[in-house]
mmCIF file of C-alpha atoms in Angstrom:
data_model
loop_
_atom_site.group_PDB
_atom_site.id
_atom_site.type_symbol
_atom_site.label_atom_id
_atom_site.label_comp_id
_atom_site.label_asym_id
_atom_site.label_seq_id
_atom_site.Cartn_x
_atom_site.Cartn_y
_atom_site.Cartn_z
ATOM 1 C CA MET A 1 -4.477 -11.319 9.323
ATOM 2 C CA ARG A 2 -2.437 -12.056 6.265
ATOM 3 C CA LEU A 3 -0.903 -9.559 4.187
ATOM 4 C CA CYS A 4 1.066 -10.255 0.860
ATOM 5 C CA TYR A 5 4.218 -8.806 0.225
ATOM 6 C CA LEU A 6 5.274 -7.712 -3.679
ATOM 7 C CA GLY A 7 8.699 -7.229 -2.565
ATOM 8 C CA GLY A 8 11.928 -8.504 -1.426
ATOM 9 C CA ASP A 9 12.333 -11.190 1.502
ATOM 10 C CA GLU A 10 14.507 -8.462 3.558
ATOM 11 C CA ARG A 11 11.935 -5.433 3.088
ATOM 12 C CA ARG A 12 9.316 -8.416 4.045
ATOM 13 C CA ARG A 13 11.007 -9.094 7.331
ATOM 14 C CA TYR A 14 11.062 -5.734 8.131
ATOM 15 C CA LEU A 15 7.480 -5.168 7.336
ATOM 16 C CA GLN A 16 6.888 -8.260 9.971
ATOM 17 C CA GLU A 17 8.709 -6.312 12.615
ATOM 18 C CA ALA A 18 6.548 -3.352 11.877
ATOM 19 C CA ALA A 19 3.424 -5.411 12.181
ATOM 20 C CA SER A 20 0.954 -5.406 14.988
ATOM 21 C CA PRO A 21 1.202 -8.898 16.863
ATOM 22 C CA GLY A 22 -1.039 -11.772 15.128
ATOM 23 C CA VAL A 23 -0.385 -10.061 11.517
ATOM 24 C CA ILE A 24 1.529 -12.306 9.490
ATOM 25 C CA VAL A 25 3.374 -10.579 6.465
ATOM 26 C CA GLU A 26 4.071 -13.024 3.369
ATOM 27 C CA ARG A 27 5.443 -12.860 0.172
ATOM 28 C CA LEU A 28 4.124 -15.417 -3.159
ATOM 29 C CA ALA A 29 7.847 -17.112 -3.237
ATOM 30 C CA ASP A 30 6.378 -20.162 -4.717
ATOM 31 C CA PHE A 31 4.246 -18.288 -7.625
ATOM 32 C CA THR A 32 5.753 -17.643 -10.894
ATOM 33 C CA PRO A 33 3.724 -15.223 -12.640
ATOM 34 C CA SER A 34 3.470 -15.452 -16.511
ATOM 35 C CA VAL A 35 5.142 -11.665 -16.847
ATOM 36 C CA GLY A 36 8.653 -10.858 -15.617
ATOM 37 C CA ARG A 37 9.637 -7.924 -13.936
ATOM 38 C CA PRO A 38 12.884 -5.258 -13.947
ATOM 39 C CA GLU A 39 14.774 -5.932 -11.225
ATOM 40 C CA THR A 40 15.051 -2.277 -10.279
ATOM 41 C CA ILE A 41 12.520 0.615 -10.609
ATOM 42 C CA GLU A 42 14.606 3.630 -12.098
ATOM 43 C CA SER A 43 12.289 5.367 -15.043
ATOM 44 C CA LEU A 44 8.793 5.342 -15.958
ATOM 45 C CA PHE A 45 9.607 2.493 -18.575
ATOM 46 C CA ASP A 46 10.360 0.401 -15.561
ATOM 47 C CA GLU A 47 7.022 1.158 -13.712
ATOM 48 C CA ALA A 48 5.075 0.297 -16.886
ATOM 49 C CA LEU A 49 7.037 -3.121 -17.227
ATOM 50 C CA LEU A 50 6.431 -3.691 -13.598
ATOM 51 C CA ALA A 51 2.386 -3.347 -13.504
ATOM 52 C CA PRO A 52 1.225 -6.318 -15.367
ATOM 53 C CA TRP A 53 3.584 -8.149 -12.638
ATOM 54 C CA THR A 54 1.776 -6.343 -9.724
ATOM 55 C CA VAL A 55 -1.589 -7.237 -11.334
ATOM 56 C CA GLU A 56 -0.918 -10.785 -11.518
ATOM 57 C CA MET A 57 0.608 -10.935 -8.318
ATOM 58 C CA ALA A 58 -2.336 -9.364 -6.747
ATOM 59 C CA VAL A 59 -4.734 -11.576 -8.268
ATOM 60 C CA GLU A 60 -2.875 -14.370 -7.081
ATOM 61 C CA ALA A 61 -2.622 -13.231 -3.453
ATOM 62 C CA GLU A 62 -6.409 -12.617 -3.254
ATOM 63 C CA ARG A 63 -6.999 -16.173 -4.901
ATOM 64 C CA ARG A 64 -4.976 -17.883 -1.980
ATOM 65 C CA GLY A 65 -6.940 -15.900 0.516
ATOM 66 C CA TYR A 66 -4.841 -12.821 1.905
ATOM 67 C CA ASP A 67 -6.615 -9.884 3.463
ATOM 68 C CA ALA A 68 -4.517 -7.477 1.409
ATOM 69 C CA VAL A 69 -1.457 -6.628 -0.825
ATOM 70 C CA ILE A 70 1.155 -4.553 -0.155
ATOM 71 C CA THR A 71 3.418 -3.278 -3.403
ATOM 72 C CA GLY A 72 7.273 -3.347 -3.184
ATOM 73 C CA CYS A 73 7.701 -0.167 -4.870
ATOM 74 C CA ALA A 74 7.028 3.774 -3.232
ATOM 75 C CA GLY A 75 6.155 4.766 -6.902
ATOM 76 C CA ASP A 76 2.830 2.615 -6.937
ATOM 77 C CA PRO A 77 2.996 1.274 -10.220
ATOM 78 C CA GLY A 78 0.099 -1.209 -10.943
ATOM 79 C CA VAL A 79 -1.664 -0.222 -7.755
ATOM 80 C CA GLU A 80 -4.672 1.342 -9.564
ATOM 81 C CA ALA A 81 -4.865 -1.742 -12.205
ATOM 82 C CA ALA A 82 -4.524 -4.221 -9.447
ATOM 83 C CA ARG A 83 -7.601 -2.547 -7.503
ATOM 84 C CA GLU A 84 -9.506 -2.964 -10.789
ATOM 85 C CA MET A 85 -8.708 -6.799 -10.736
ATOM 86 C CA VAL A 86 -9.320 -7.861 -6.992
ATOM 87 C CA ARG A 87 -11.590 -6.840 -4.204
ATOM 88 C CA ILE A 88 -9.046 -7.023 -1.198
ATOM 89 C CA PRO A 89 -7.260 -3.526 -0.432
ATOM 90 C CA VAL A 90 -4.073 -3.176 -2.599
ATOM 91 C CA ILE A 91 -1.590 -0.886 -0.390
ATOM 92 C CA GLY A 92 0.793 1.308 -2.639
ATOM 93 C CA PRO A 93 3.435 2.197 -0.192
ATOM 94 C CA GLY A 94 4.170 5.693 -1.722
ATOM 95 C CA GLN A 95 0.090 6.609 -1.622
ATOM 96 C CA ALA A 96 0.267 5.296 2.173
ATOM 97 C CA ALA A 97 2.944 7.671 3.097
ATOM 98 C CA LEU A 98 1.954 10.878 1.439
ATOM 99 C CA HIS A 99 -1.581 10.573 2.654
ATOM 100 C CA THR A 100 -0.101 10.221 5.983
ATOM 101 C CA ALA A 101 2.254 13.146 5.744
ATOM 102 C CA VAL A 102 -0.793 15.418 4.409
ATOM 103 C CA MET A 103 -2.220 14.611 8.176
ATOM 104 C CA LEU A 104 0.825 15.554 9.848
ATOM 105 C CA GLY A 105 1.567 18.697 8.645
ATOM 106 C CA THR A 106 1.008 21.372 6.144
ATOM 107 C CA MET A 107 4.159 20.985 4.146
ATOM 108 C CA PHE A 108 6.023 17.951 3.452
ATOM 109 C CA GLY A 109 9.155 16.456 1.779
ATOM 110 C CA VAL A 110 10.077 13.239 0.268
ATOM 111 C CA LEU A 111 13.310 11.173 1.476
ATOM 112 C CA THR A 112 14.853 8.447 -0.414
ATOM 113 C CA PRO A 113 14.244 4.909 1.624
ATOM 114 C CA LEU A 114 18.147 4.852 2.079
ATOM 115 C CA GLU A 115 19.864 3.543 5.506
ATOM 116 C CA SER A 116 21.107 7.071 5.969
ATOM 117 C CA THR A 117 17.594 8.836 5.618
ATOM 118 C CA LEU A 118 16.426 6.528 8.759
ATOM 119 C CA ARG A 119 18.855 8.110 11.185
ATOM 120 C CA LEU A 120 17.968 11.536 10.207
ATOM 121 C CA ALA A 121 14.375 11.201 11.903
ATOM 122 C CA SER A 122 15.970 11.702 15.442
ATOM 123 C CA ALA A 123 17.575 14.627 13.995
ATOM 124 C CA LEU A 124 14.766 16.514 12.535
ATOM 125 C CA PRO A 125 12.071 18.590 14.451
ATOM 126 C CA VAL A 126 9.305 16.758 12.652
ATOM 127 C CA PRO A 127 7.737 13.806 11.808
ATOM 128 C CA VAL A 128 9.613 11.378 9.307
ATOM 129 C CA VAL A 129 7.396 9.070 7.565
ATOM 130 C CA ASN A 130 8.694 5.598 6.771
ATOM 131 C CA VAL A 131 6.726 4.139 3.684
ATOM 132 C CA LEU A 132 7.317 0.626 4.801
ATOM 133 C CA ARG A 133 6.089 1.111 8.406
ATOM 134 C CA THR A 134 2.863 3.367 7.147
ATOM 135 C CA SER A 135 2.170 0.628 4.619
ATOM 136 C CA VAL A 136 1.820 -2.215 6.863
ATOM 137 C CA ARG A 137 -0.121 -0.248 9.357
ATOM 138 C CA VAL A 138 -2.607 1.251 6.488
ATOM 139 C CA ALA A 139 -3.330 -2.476 5.353
ATOM 140 C CA GLU A 140 -4.040 -3.532 8.932
ATOM 141 C CA LEU A 141 -6.073 -0.318 9.315
ATOM 142 C CA LEU A 142 -8.281 -1.048 6.296
ATOM 143 C CA VAL A 143 -8.398 -4.934 6.840
ATOM 144 C CA GLY A 144 -9.095 -4.288 10.419
ATOM 145 C CA SER A 145 -12.256 -1.846 9.509
ATOM 146 C CA ARG A 146 -13.569 -4.334 6.716
ATOM 147 C CA LEU A 147 -12.935 -1.606 4.395
ATOM 148 C CA THR A 148 -11.303 -2.000 0.927
ATOM 149 C CA HIS A 149 -11.362 0.202 -2.422
ATOM 150 C CA SER A 150 -14.537 1.131 -4.176
ATOM 151 C CA LYS A 151 -15.361 -0.891 -7.260
ATOM 152 C CA ILE A 152 -17.254 2.523 -8.821
ATOM 153 C CA ALA A 153 -13.839 3.883 -8.459
ATOM 154 C CA TYR A 154 -12.170 1.149 -9.702
ATOM 155 C CA PRO A 155 -14.383 -1.097 -11.781
ATOM 156 C CA THR A 156 -13.510 -4.929 -13.039
ATOM 157 C CA PRO A 157 -12.503 -4.531 -16.925
ATOM 158 C CA PRO A 158 -14.846 -6.291 -19.178
ATOM 159 C CA ALA A 159 -13.977 -9.472 -20.486
ATOM 160 C CA ARG A 160 -10.742 -9.448 -22.555
ATOM 161 C CA HIS A 161 -10.738 -9.238 -26.259
ATOM 162 C CA ALA A 162 -8.233 -10.912 -28.788
ATOM 163 C CA VAL A 163 -5.165 -9.306 -28.782
ATOM 164 C CA VAL A 164 -4.027 -8.322 -32.688
ATOM 165 C CA THR A 165 -0.475 -8.736 -33.850
ATOM 166 C CA SER A 166 1.321 -7.787 -36.603
#
């Protein structure tokens, strides 16, 4: 199984360590999309800027034969739009973690992905859901189960019309 991670190499290595044996987690390091992306995601505006990049990267990942895409931001910008453009699963780490948390308890809180919060897990009497570990396992689950998003819920958009400027 080949998973494409749309984030930095340090987190990609972490995902690879969390993946099941035989699962390969890679980045599209040799692909330059036509749109740029913000360095960090600190606002809704940044999320809006990241969405077109996410879509283009997901399309390229599918073209290269990846089994699924895991995006690199827990805010999940562009995930739903990418699902409209591809048939392979597109996993948003935020959605994966929140849906998992709902299965584990009646209430949950959200922690920042800082290293200090990972040491917090052993001190709490409740499960702590790691968005990265959860997203790679959800990707494995969907691909292994031969499931992907519904094209009724995420239909491919109609052919593009010319963009008018001025």
